[in-house]
Amino acid sequence: IALLTSIMQITRNLTTEGLRMNRKVSKAIFPVAGLGTRFLPATKSVPKEIMTLVDRPLIQYAIDEARAAGIEDFIFVTARGKSALEDYFDVSPDLEAALESSGKNDLLEILRSTNMESGAVAYMRQHKALGLGHAVLCARKLIGDEPFAVILPDDVIAAEKPCLQQMVEAYQETGGAMVATMEVSPAKASSYGVLDIRSQNGPIVSVKGMVEKPPLGTAPSNLAVIGRYILTPQVLANFDQVGRGAGGEIQLTDAIAAEVTAGRDVFGYRFEGQRYDCGSKAGFLQATVAFALARPDLRDEFAAFLTEMHSVKQAAQ
Ligand code: G1P
């Protein structure tokens, strides 16, 4: 009996270990092909993802979050006019040498922390703007047979534990496909993918359907999809059956919803943290203020300025 018990224990350990291995998420796709028309004229020559929150480009926040979650391979789905992004991830030997010789070690360290390992970054071009689903599908060949993450850099999430890391940890327990989710007002639901909820257990929401940009008043819940995903290669295979969806585009939401139809698990994860919609001007400004106030080197001066602005505005009313 003792022998049998230990064999069973070993088998259980191996199965758990096997599951962990299968659930290792080491690749992330960053869809960055969008034209960023909402930020024209800035985006005429600067990719939206290079626009800065305080002094870091949007894309750097996404990279830092991915790294914290254990991502090792970074796949950017880009488009014409986005070469500044590729340059951003290249090393800058001249700049590094100049900073080194002038003894600006703190700046040198900041610069070096943005360097990516050789071979860790891949670029795919999306030749036609056919939607988010299509952008993700462009990276299919680089994904192979492993689960992978998708990060939309427009959704910036300030959190003690980075959002993707929270999800990767939850995913070790759940498997399936997982999307970040948060509550939005009914008036805003039609700007998002929205979850149809089966049941909830703490932060984990079991999903029985997903609708991309439901017309006003038809959303199945107030839980919206936010731009962090952990997906299986099967989701990419679903695109073979998924046609064009909301807005005439190939939607990622539809390929994930097809998992539910096929009887496989899909989960929402109610992350802890504050999300900023940096795809909109108001959201970008809110993030700028919040991130500046969180910076020890700027906080006091900036807070004093905001207080002054506020009192000037009140006095004028
Ligand atoms: C995309 C997704 C949508 C999701 C949103 C989150 O929409 O298609 O499901 O809710 O990101 O930001 P987009 O903002 O690109 O229209």
mmCIF file of N, CA, C and O in Angstrom, residues 102-201:
data_model
loop_
_atom_site.group_PDB
_atom_site.id
_atom_site.type_symbol
_atom_site.label_atom_id
_atom_site.label_comp_id
_atom_site.label_asym_id
_atom_site.label_seq_id
_atom_site.Cartn_x
_atom_site.Cartn_y
_atom_site.Cartn_z
ATOM 1 N N SER A 102 30.494 60.968 -20.020
ATOM 2 C CA SER A 102 30.202 62.150 -19.205
ATOM 3 C C SER A 102 29.761 61.757 -17.790
ATOM 4 O O SER A 102 29.296 62.595 -17.017
ATOM 5 N N GLY A 103 29.861 60.457 -17.478
ATOM 6 C CA GLY A 103 29.595 60.006 -16.105
ATOM 7 C C GLY A 103 28.126 60.064 -15.701
ATOM 8 O O GLY A 103 27.809 60.091 -14.509
ATOM 9 N N LYS A 104 27.228 60.102 -16.706
ATOM 10 C CA LYS A 104 25.795 60.173 -16.346
ATOM 11 C C LYS A 104 25.245 58.759 -16.156
ATOM 12 O O LYS A 104 24.447 58.253 -16.945
ATOM 13 N N ASN A 105 25.660 58.164 -15.041
ATOM 14 C CA ASN A 105 25.368 56.750 -14.823
ATOM 15 C C ASN A 105 23.887 56.453 -14.600
ATOM 16 O O ASN A 105 23.401 55.392 -14.977
ATOM 17 N N ASP A 106 23.186 57.403 -13.962
ATOM 18 C CA ASP A 106 21.762 57.154 -13.710
ATOM 19 C C ASP A 106 20.993 57.074 -15.033
ATOM 20 O O ASP A 106 20.147 56.197 -15.240
ATOM 21 N N LEU A 107 21.331 57.996 -15.958
ATOM 22 C CA LEU A 107 20.658 57.981 -17.260
ATOM 23 C C LEU A 107 21.045 56.735 -18.060
ATOM 24 O O LEU A 107 20.220 56.123 -18.736
ATOM 25 N N LEU A 108 22.308 56.378 -17.923
ATOM 26 C CA LEU A 108 22.806 55.194 -18.621
ATOM 27 C C LEU A 108 22.034 53.955 -18.169
ATOM 28 O O LEU A 108 21.630 53.103 -18.975
ATOM 29 N N GLU A 109 21.792 53.916 -16.884
ATOM 30 C CA GLU A 109 21.061 52.764 -16.333
ATOM 31 C C GLU A 109 19.627 52.732 -16.864
ATOM 32 O O GLU A 109 19.122 51.676 -17.243
ATOM 33 N N ILE A 110 18.998 53.898 -16.928
ATOM 34 C CA ILE A 110 17.621 53.969 -17.448
ATOM 35 C C ILE A 110 17.611 53.470 -18.891
ATOM 36 O O ILE A 110 16.775 52.661 -19.296
ATOM 37 N N LEU A 111 18.588 53.951 -19.649
ATOM 38 C CA LEU A 111 18.667 53.580 -21.063
ATOM 39 C C LEU A 111 18.871 52.078 -21.221
ATOM 40 O O LEU A 111 18.180 51.407 -21.992
ATOM 41 N N ARG A 112 19.804 51.545 -20.443
ATOM 42 C CA ARG A 112 20.130 50.116 -20.568
ATOM 43 C C ARG A 112 18.968 49.222 -20.143
ATOM 44 O O ARG A 112 18.811 48.125 -20.659
ATOM 45 N N SER A 113 18.156 49.737 -19.208
ATOM 46 C CA SER A 113 17.041 48.901 -18.745
ATOM 47 C C SER A 113 16.006 48.715 -19.855
ATOM 48 O O SER A 113 15.139 47.849 -19.769
ATOM 49 N N THR A 114 16.085 49.533 -20.903
ATOM 50 C CA THR A 114 15.129 49.380 -22.011
ATOM 51 C C THR A 114 15.686 48.478 -23.118
ATOM 52 O O THR A 114 14.966 48.141 -24.051
ATOM 53 N N ASN A 115 16.965 48.109 -23.029
ATOM 54 C CA ASN A 115 17.550 47.257 -24.075
ATOM 55 C C ASN A 115 16.915 45.873 -24.058
ATOM 56 O O ASN A 115 16.688 45.302 -23.000
ATOM 57 N N MET A 116 16.663 45.358 -25.248
ATOM 58 C CA MET A 116 16.079 44.023 -25.341
ATOM 59 C C MET A 116 17.189 43.059 -25.744
ATOM 60 O O MET A 116 18.096 43.426 -26.495
ATOM 61 N N GLU A 117 17.078 41.840 -25.263
ATOM 62 C CA GLU A 117 18.076 40.832 -25.634
ATOM 63 C C GLU A 117 18.035 40.557 -27.132
ATOM 64 O O GLU A 117 16.946 40.545 -27.716
ATOM 65 N N SER A 118 19.201 40.291 -27.715
ATOM 66 C CA SER A 118 19.218 39.933 -29.139
ATOM 67 C C SER A 118 18.387 38.678 -29.334
ATOM 68 O O SER A 118 18.485 37.735 -28.549
ATOM 69 N N GLY A 119 17.560 38.703 -30.365
ATOM 70 C CA GLY A 119 16.758 37.508 -30.661
ATOM 71 C C GLY A 119 15.464 37.417 -29.882
ATOM 72 O O GLY A 119 14.655 36.534 -30.134
ATOM 73 N N ALA A 120 15.266 38.354 -28.936
ATOM 74 C CA ALA A 120 14.040 38.273 -28.133
ATOM 75 C C ALA A 120 12.869 38.989 -28.810
ATOM 76 O O ALA A 120 11.721 38.812 -28.424
ATOM 77 N N VAL A 121 13.205 39.817 -29.803
ATOM 78 C CA VAL A 121 12.160 40.639 -30.417
ATOM 79 C C VAL A 121 11.951 40.225 -31.868
ATOM 80 O O VAL A 121 12.913 40.060 -32.616
ATOM 81 N N ALA A 122 10.695 40.053 -32.242
ATOM 82 C CA ALA A 122 10.377 39.750 -33.641
ATOM 83 C C ALA A 122 9.320 40.730 -34.128
ATOM 84 O O ALA A 122 8.471 41.186 -33.350
ATOM 85 N N TYR A 123 9.415 41.080 -35.384
ATOM 86 C CA TYR A 123 8.434 41.997 -35.976
ATOM 87 C C TYR A 123 7.711 41.300 -37.109
ATOM 88 O O TYR A 123 8.344 40.646 -37.944
ATOM 89 N N MET A 124 6.400 41.431 -37.117
ATOM 90 C CA MET A 124 5.608 40.949 -38.243
ATOM 91 C C MET A 124 4.859 42.149 -38.777
ATOM 92 O O MET A 124 4.429 42.994 -38.006
ATOM 93 N N ARG A 125 4.702 42.206 -40.077
ATOM 94 C CA ARG A 125 3.925 43.315 -40.624
ATOM 95 C C ARG A 125 2.493 42.876 -40.922
ATOM 96 O O ARG A 125 2.295 41.821 -41.532
ATOM 97 N N GLN A 126 1.554 43.682 -40.503
ATOM 98 C CA GLN A 126 0.170 43.463 -40.914
ATOM 99 C C GLN A 126 -0.037 44.344 -42.147
ATOM 100 O O GLN A 126 0.059 45.562 -42.061
ATOM 101 N N HIS A 127 -0.262 43.702 -43.286
ATOM 102 C CA HIS A 127 -0.300 44.472 -44.532
ATOM 103 C C HIS A 127 -1.611 45.199 -44.754
ATOM 104 O O HIS A 127 -1.674 46.183 -45.468
ATOM 105 N N LYS A 128 -2.675 44.677 -44.140
ATOM 106 C CA LYS A 128 -3.978 45.339 -44.305
ATOM 107 C C LYS A 128 -4.597 45.532 -42.934
ATOM 108 O O LYS A 128 -4.508 44.630 -42.095
ATOM 109 N N ALA A 129 -5.234 46.669 -42.721
ATOM 110 C CA ALA A 129 -5.856 46.941 -41.419
ATOM 111 C C ALA A 129 -7.201 46.216 -41.340
ATOM 112 O O ALA A 129 -8.255 46.801 -41.540
ATOM 113 N N LEU A 130 -7.140 44.913 -41.041
ATOM 114 C CA LEU A 130 -8.370 44.113 -41.034
ATOM 115 C C LEU A 130 -8.891 43.853 -39.625
ATOM 116 O O LEU A 130 -9.819 43.072 -39.453
ATOM 117 N N GLY A 131 -8.281 44.473 -38.631
ATOM 118 C CA GLY A 131 -8.807 44.322 -37.269
ATOM 119 C C GLY A 131 -7.829 43.647 -36.325
ATOM 120 O O GLY A 131 -6.818 43.067 -36.737
ATOM 121 N N LEU A 132 -8.165 43.703 -35.025
ATOM 122 C CA LEU A 132 -7.293 43.162 -33.978
ATOM 123 C C LEU A 132 -7.081 41.653 -34.138
ATOM 124 O O LEU A 132 -5.968 41.150 -33.976
ATOM 125 N N GLY A 133 -8.162 40.936 -34.463
ATOM 126 C CA GLY A 133 -8.043 39.485 -34.631
ATOM 127 C C GLY A 133 -7.045 39.165 -35.723
ATOM 128 O O GLY A 133 -6.161 38.309 -35.564
ATOM 129 N N HIS A 134 -7.141 39.879 -36.817
ATOM 130 C CA HIS A 134 -6.239 39.663 -37.943
ATOM 131 C C HIS A 134 -4.791 39.977 -37.542
ATOM 132 O O HIS A 134 -3.863 39.245 -37.911
ATOM 133 N N ALA A 135 -4.612 41.045 -36.779
ATOM 134 C CA ALA A 135 -3.258 41.423 -36.337
ATOM 135 C C ALA A 135 -2.638 40.282 -35.529
ATOM 136 O O ALA A 135 -1.486 39.892 -35.762
ATOM 137 N N VAL A 136 -3.402 39.737 -34.604
ATOM 138 C CA VAL A 136 -2.891 38.647 -33.763
ATOM 139 C C VAL A 136 -2.608 37.414 -34.626
ATOM 140 O O VAL A 136 -1.583 36.747 -34.469
ATOM 141 N N LEU A 137 -3.492 37.174 -35.562
ATOM 142 C CA LEU A 137 -3.328 36.016 -36.453
ATOM 143 C C LEU A 137 -2.045 36.119 -37.286
ATOM 144 O O LEU A 137 -1.424 35.096 -37.605
ATOM 145 N N CYS A 138 -1.615 37.351 -37.594
ATOM 146 C CA CYS A 138 -0.381 37.544 -38.368
ATOM 147 C C CYS A 138 0.822 36.900 -37.671
ATOM 148 O O CYS A 138 1.816 36.573 -38.308
ATOM 149 N N ALA A 139 0.746 36.753 -36.346
ATOM 150 C CA ALA A 139 1.885 36.201 -35.591
ATOM 151 C C ALA A 139 1.784 34.692 -35.414
ATOM 152 O O ALA A 139 2.613 34.087 -34.722
ATOM 153 N N ARG A 140 0.805 34.089 -36.051
ATOM 154 C CA ARG A 140 0.507 32.664 -35.811
ATOM 155 C C ARG A 140 1.733 31.761 -35.942
ATOM 156 O O ARG A 140 1.978 30.904 -35.099
ATOM 157 N N LYS A 141 2.517 31.988 -36.993
ATOM 158 C CA LYS A 141 3.663 31.090 -37.238
ATOM 159 C C LYS A 141 4.708 31.178 -36.131
ATOM 160 O O LYS A 141 5.465 30.246 -35.913
ATOM 161 N N LEU A 142 4.773 32.328 -35.462
ATOM 162 C CA LEU A 142 5.781 32.486 -34.406
ATOM 163 C C LEU A 142 5.310 31.912 -33.071
ATOM 164 O O LEU A 142 6.086 31.794 -32.135
ATOM 165 N N ILE A 143 4.042 31.590 -32.986
ATOM 166 C CA ILE A 143 3.494 31.135 -31.712
ATOM 167 C C ILE A 143 3.709 29.640 -31.502
ATOM 168 O O ILE A 143 4.040 29.199 -30.411
ATOM 169 N N GLY A 144 3.560 28.860 -32.562
ATOM 170 C CA GLY A 144 3.738 27.413 -32.401
ATOM 171 C C GLY A 144 2.638 26.815 -31.541
ATOM 172 O O GLY A 144 1.488 27.234 -31.620
ATOM 173 N N ASP A 145 3.029 25.912 -30.651
ATOM 174 C CA ASP A 145 2.032 25.138 -29.927
ATOM 175 C C ASP A 145 2.011 25.459 -28.431
ATOM 176 O O ASP A 145 1.906 24.571 -27.601
ATOM 177 N N GLU A 146 2.151 26.734 -28.097
ATOM 178 C CA GLU A 146 2.181 27.104 -26.672
ATOM 179 C C GLU A 146 1.133 28.165 -26.387
ATOM 180 O O GLU A 146 0.787 28.932 -27.289
ATOM 181 N N PRO A 147 0.702 28.254 -25.113
ATOM 182 C CA PRO A 147 -0.137 29.412 -24.779
ATOM 183 C C PRO A 147 0.686 30.695 -24.909
ATOM 184 O O PRO A 147 1.914 30.664 -24.781
ATOM 185 N N PHE A 148 0.020 31.794 -25.173
ATOM 186 C CA PHE A 148 0.729 33.067 -25.368
ATOM 187 C C PHE A 148 -0.114 34.209 -24.814
ATOM 188 O O PHE A 148 -1.328 34.053 -24.628
ATOM 189 N N ALA A 149 0.560 35.330 -24.590
ATOM 190 C CA ALA A 149 -0.166 36.512 -24.098
ATOM 191 C C ALA A 149 -0.354 37.507 -25.234
ATOM 192 O O ALA A 149 0.404 37.501 -26.204
ATOM 193 N N VAL A 150 -1.378 38.333 -25.117
ATOM 194 C CA VAL A 150 -1.543 39.483 -26.012
ATOM 195 C C VAL A 150 -1.681 40.712 -25.116
ATOM 196 O O VAL A 150 -2.428 40.682 -24.134
ATOM 197 N N ILE A 151 -0.924 41.738 -25.446
ATOM 198 C CA ILE A 151 -1.004 42.989 -24.675
ATOM 199 C C ILE A 151 -1.327 44.133 -25.619
ATOM 200 O O ILE A 151 -0.620 44.342 -26.610
ATOM 201 N N LEU A 152 -2.400 44.861 -25.325
ATOM 202 C CA LEU A 152 -2.715 46.057 -26.117
ATOM 203 C C LEU A 152 -2.116 47.256 -25.377
ATOM 204 O O LEU A 152 -2.578 47.600 -24.277
ATOM 205 N N PRO A 153 -1.071 47.869 -25.944
ATOM 206 C CA PRO A 153 -0.357 48.918 -25.210
ATOM 207 C C PRO A 153 -1.207 50.156 -24.895
ATOM 208 O O PRO A 153 -0.872 50.912 -23.988
ATOM 209 N N ASP A 154 -2.322 50.338 -25.605
ATOM 210 C CA ASP A 154 -3.231 51.460 -25.308
ATOM 211 C C ASP A 154 -3.834 51.368 -23.915
ATOM 212 O O ASP A 154 -4.193 52.367 -23.315
ATOM 213 N N ASP A 155 -4.013 50.132 -23.464
ATOM 214 C CA ASP A 155 -4.557 49.935 -22.121
ATOM 215 C C ASP A 155 -3.389 49.901 -21.157
ATOM 216 O O ASP A 155 -2.661 48.905 -21.074
ATOM 217 N N VAL A 156 -3.205 51.005 -20.454
ATOM 218 C CA VAL A 156 -2.109 51.063 -19.481
ATOM 219 C C VAL A 156 -2.708 50.783 -18.103
ATOM 220 O O VAL A 156 -3.716 51.387 -17.736
ATOM 221 N N ILE A 157 -2.110 49.838 -17.388
ATOM 222 C CA ILE A 157 -2.685 49.444 -16.099
ATOM 223 C C ILE A 157 -1.652 49.656 -14.998
ATOM 224 O O ILE A 157 -0.576 49.050 -15.021
ATOM 225 N N ALA A 158 -1.982 50.553 -14.073
ATOM 226 C CA ALA A 158 -1.102 50.782 -12.919
ATOM 227 C C ALA A 158 -1.534 49.829 -11.825
ATOM 228 O O ALA A 158 -2.701 49.833 -11.427
ATOM 229 N N ALA A 159 -0.624 48.991 -11.368
ATOM 230 C CA ALA A 159 -0.999 48.002 -10.355
ATOM 231 C C ALA A 159 0.219 47.625 -9.542
ATOM 232 O O ALA A 159 1.345 47.654 -10.054
ATOM 233 N N GLU A 160 -0.014 47.284 -8.284
ATOM 234 C CA GLU A 160 1.097 46.868 -7.433
ATOM 235 C C GLU A 160 1.760 45.620 -8.028
ATOM 236 O O GLU A 160 2.961 45.590 -8.236
ATOM 237 N N LYS A 161 0.923 44.599 -8.303
ATOM 238 C CA LYS A 161 1.431 43.442 -9.049
ATOM 239 C C LYS A 161 0.944 43.624 -10.481
ATOM 240 O O LYS A 161 -0.271 43.741 -10.713
ATOM 241 N N PRO A 162 1.852 43.682 -11.460
ATOM 242 C CA PRO A 162 1.422 43.968 -12.831
ATOM 243 C C PRO A 162 0.303 43.035 -13.303
ATOM 244 O O PRO A 162 0.282 41.851 -12.943
ATOM 245 N N CYS A 163 -0.627 43.590 -14.071
ATOM 246 C CA CYS A 163 -1.844 42.863 -14.450
ATOM 247 C C CYS A 163 -1.540 41.517 -15.104
ATOM 248 O O CYS A 163 -2.132 40.497 -14.746
ATOM 249 N N LEU A 164 -0.609 41.493 -16.053
ATOM 250 C CA LEU A 164 -0.364 40.220 -16.747
ATOM 251 C C LEU A 164 0.194 39.167 -15.786
ATOM 252 O O LEU A 164 -0.113 37.992 -15.908
ATOM 253 N N GLN A 165 0.975 39.621 -14.832
ATOM 254 C CA GLN A 165 1.505 38.674 -13.839
ATOM 255 C C GLN A 165 0.360 38.080 -13.008
ATOM 256 O O GLN A 165 0.322 36.867 -12.756
ATOM 257 N N GLN A 166 -0.592 38.934 -12.623
ATOM 258 C CA GLN A 166 -1.771 38.426 -11.898
ATOM 259 C C GLN A 166 -2.460 37.348 -12.728
ATOM 260 O O GLN A 166 -2.864 36.295 -12.225
ATOM 261 N N MET A 167 -2.573 37.625 -14.034
ATOM 262 C CA MET A 167 -3.293 36.678 -14.901
ATOM 263 C C MET A 167 -2.512 35.380 -15.100
ATOM 264 O O MET A 167 -3.085 34.289 -15.091
ATOM 265 N N VAL A 168 -1.193 35.509 -15.295
ATOM 266 C CA VAL A 168 -0.368 34.311 -15.501
ATOM 267 C C VAL A 168 -0.488 33.393 -14.279
ATOM 268 O O VAL A 168 -0.625 32.177 -14.405
ATOM 269 N N GLU A 169 -0.500 33.997 -13.100
ATOM 270 C CA GLU A 169 -0.631 33.194 -11.876
ATOM 271 C C GLU A 169 -1.987 32.499 -11.829
ATOM 272 O O GLU A 169 -2.074 31.305 -11.522
ATOM 273 N N ALA A 170 -3.037 33.225 -12.160
ATOM 274 C CA ALA A 170 -4.387 32.633 -12.143
ATOM 275 C C ALA A 170 -4.490 31.532 -13.197
ATOM 276 O O ALA A 170 -5.091 30.479 -12.973
ATOM 277 N N TYR A 171 -3.857 31.782 -14.334
ATOM 278 C CA TYR A 171 -3.913 30.831 -15.457
ATOM 279 C C TYR A 171 -3.273 29.492 -15.102
ATOM 280 O O TYR A 171 -3.684 28.443 -15.612
ATOM 281 N N GLN A 172 -2.293 29.514 -14.212
ATOM 282 C CA GLN A 172 -1.669 28.246 -13.791
ATOM 283 C C GLN A 172 -2.719 27.327 -13.180
ATOM 284 O O GLN A 172 -2.636 26.111 -13.276
ATOM 285 N N GLU A 173 -3.725 27.928 -12.536
ATOM 286 C CA GLU A 173 -4.790 27.137 -11.913
ATOM 287 C C GLU A 173 -5.902 26.792 -12.907
ATOM 288 O O GLU A 173 -6.433 25.694 -12.882
ATOM 289 N N THR A 174 -6.249 27.753 -13.783
ATOM 290 C CA THR A 174 -7.468 27.568 -14.593
ATOM 291 C C THR A 174 -7.225 26.921 -15.954
ATOM 292 O O THR A 174 -8.071 26.192 -16.451
ATOM 293 N N GLY A 175 -6.105 27.237 -16.600
ATOM 294 C CA GLY A 175 -5.939 26.858 -18.007
ATOM 295 C C GLY A 175 -6.997 27.588 -18.835
ATOM 296 O O GLY A 175 -7.515 28.620 -18.404
ATOM 297 N N GLY A 176 -7.318 27.058 -20.001
ATOM 298 C CA GLY A 176 -8.334 27.689 -20.853
ATOM 299 C C GLY A 176 -7.812 28.957 -21.510
ATOM 300 O O GLY A 176 -6.608 29.156 -21.638
ATOM 301 N N ALA A 177 -8.742 29.811 -21.944
ATOM 302 C CA ALA A 177 -8.358 31.124 -22.468
ATOM 303 C C ALA A 177 -8.785 32.152 -21.425
ATOM 304 O O ALA A 177 -9.782 31.958 -20.735
ATOM 305 N N MET A 178 -8.004 33.221 -21.280
ATOM 306 C CA MET A 178 -8.315 34.188 -20.227
ATOM 307 C C MET A 178 -8.184 35.618 -20.755
ATOM 308 O O MET A 178 -7.216 35.935 -21.451
ATOM 309 N N VAL A 179 -9.170 36.451 -20.409
ATOM 310 C CA VAL A 179 -9.095 37.868 -20.791
ATOM 311 C C VAL A 179 -9.177 38.711 -19.525
ATOM 312 O O VAL A 179 -9.851 38.315 -18.568
ATOM 313 N N ALA A 180 -8.476 39.842 -19.506
ATOM 314 C CA ALA A 180 -8.626 40.757 -18.376
ATOM 315 C C ALA A 180 -9.991 41.417 -18.494
ATOM 316 O O ALA A 180 -10.475 41.673 -19.607
ATOM 317 N N THR A 181 -10.601 41.676 -17.355
ATOM 318 C CA THR A 181 -11.919 42.305 -17.422
ATOM 319 C C THR A 181 -12.121 43.290 -16.275
ATOM 320 O O THR A 181 -11.498 43.168 -15.218
ATOM 321 N N MET A 182 -12.971 44.295 -16.531
ATOM 322 C CA MET A 182 -13.374 45.220 -15.457
ATOM 323 C C MET A 182 -14.769 45.762 -15.766
ATOM 324 O O MET A 182 -15.238 45.688 -16.911
ATOM 325 N N GLU A 183 -15.395 46.288 -14.740
ATOM 326 C CA GLU A 183 -16.742 46.833 -14.929
ATOM 327 C C GLU A 183 -16.672 48.158 -15.666
ATOM 328 O O GLU A 183 -15.792 48.969 -15.403
ATOM 329 N N VAL A 184 -17.610 48.351 -16.589
ATOM 330 C CA VAL A 184 -17.754 49.667 -17.234
ATOM 331 C C VAL A 184 -19.235 50.045 -17.167
ATOM 332 O O VAL A 184 -20.088 49.182 -16.961
ATOM 333 N N SER A 185 -19.522 51.328 -17.361
ATOM 334 C CA SER A 185 -20.916 51.758 -17.314
ATOM 335 C C SER A 185 -21.642 51.250 -18.556
ATOM 336 O O SER A 185 -21.021 51.086 -19.611
ATOM 337 N N PRO A 186 -22.978 51.021 -18.454
ATOM 338 C CA PRO A 186 -23.724 50.526 -19.608
ATOM 339 C C PRO A 186 -23.535 51.430 -20.837
ATOM 340 O O PRO A 186 -23.459 50.941 -21.966
ATOM 341 N N ALA A 187 -23.387 52.732 -20.615
ATOM 342 C CA ALA A 187 -23.238 53.663 -21.745
ATOM 343 C C ALA A 187 -21.937 53.402 -22.511
ATOM 344 O O ALA A 187 -21.850 53.685 -23.703
ATOM 345 N N LYS A 188 -20.936 52.869 -21.803
ATOM 346 C CA LYS A 188 -19.625 52.675 -22.454
ATOM 347 C C LYS A 188 -19.432 51.265 -23.003
ATOM 348 O O LYS A 188 -18.467 51.007 -23.738
ATOM 349 N N ALA A 189 -20.329 50.343 -22.625
ATOM 350 C CA ALA A 189 -20.112 48.929 -22.970
ATOM 351 C C ALA A 189 -19.961 48.717 -24.470
ATOM 352 O O ALA A 189 -19.218 47.836 -24.910
ATOM 353 N N SER A 190 -20.622 49.554 -25.264
ATOM 354 C CA SER A 190 -20.582 49.319 -26.714
ATOM 355 C C SER A 190 -19.229 49.689 -27.344
ATOM 356 O O SER A 190 -19.049 49.543 -28.550
ATOM 357 N N SER A 191 -18.288 50.166 -26.528
ATOM 358 C CA SER A 191 -16.937 50.421 -27.059
ATOM 359 C C SER A 191 -16.006 49.237 -26.815
ATOM 360 O O SER A 191 -14.821 49.302 -27.150
ATOM 361 N N TYR A 192 -16.524 48.176 -26.189
ATOM 362 C CA TYR A 192 -15.647 47.078 -25.752
ATOM 363 C C TYR A 192 -16.159 45.716 -26.217
ATOM 364 O O TYR A 192 -17.281 45.597 -26.695
ATOM 365 N N GLY A 193 -15.323 44.701 -25.974
ATOM 366 C CA GLY A 193 -15.812 43.336 -25.970
ATOM 367 C C GLY A 193 -16.472 43.142 -24.606
ATOM 368 O O GLY A 193 -15.954 43.637 -23.604
ATOM 369 N N VAL A 194 -17.614 42.461 -24.549
ATOM 370 C CA VAL A 194 -18.332 42.322 -23.270
ATOM 371 C C VAL A 194 -18.575 40.838 -22.979
ATOM 372 O O VAL A 194 -18.891 40.057 -23.889
ATOM 373 N N LEU A 195 -18.408 40.468 -21.695
ATOM 374 C CA LEU A 195 -18.549 39.065 -21.291
ATOM 375 C C LEU A 195 -19.993 38.699 -20.985
ATOM 376 O O LEU A 195 -20.716 39.492 -20.379
ATOM 377 N N ASP A 196 -20.378 37.506 -21.370
ATOM 378 C CA ASP A 196 -21.628 36.916 -20.914
ATOM 379 C C ASP A 196 -21.207 35.947 -19.803
ATOM 380 O O ASP A 196 -20.442 35.012 -20.055
ATOM 381 N N ILE A 197 -21.684 36.220 -18.582
ATOM 382 C CA ILE A 197 -21.134 35.526 -17.407
ATOM 383 C C ILE A 197 -21.902 34.244 -17.087
ATOM 384 O O ILE A 197 -23.120 34.253 -17.014
ATOM 385 N N ARG A 198 -21.137 33.156 -16.867
ATOM 386 C CA ARG A 198 -21.764 31.911 -16.384
ATOM 387 C C ARG A 198 -21.763 31.908 -14.852
ATOM 388 O O ARG A 198 -22.791 31.755 -14.231
ATOM 389 N N SER A 199 -20.580 32.148 -14.267
ATOM 390 C CA SER A 199 -20.482 32.175 -12.802
ATOM 391 C C SER A 199 -19.223 32.935 -12.410
ATOM 392 O O SER A 199 -18.354 33.187 -13.257
ATOM 393 N N GLN A 200 -19.129 33.301 -11.138
ATOM 394 C CA GLN A 200 -17.953 34.043 -10.677
ATOM 395 C C GLN A 200 -17.412 33.414 -9.414
ATOM 396 O O GLN A 200 -18.185 32.973 -8.566
ATOM 397 N N ASN A 201 -16.079 33.384 -9.308
ATOM 398 C CA ASN A 201 -15.443 32.860 -8.110
ATOM 399 C C ASN A 201 -14.269 33.786 -7.805
ATOM 400 O O ASN A 201 -13.214 33.664 -8.405
#
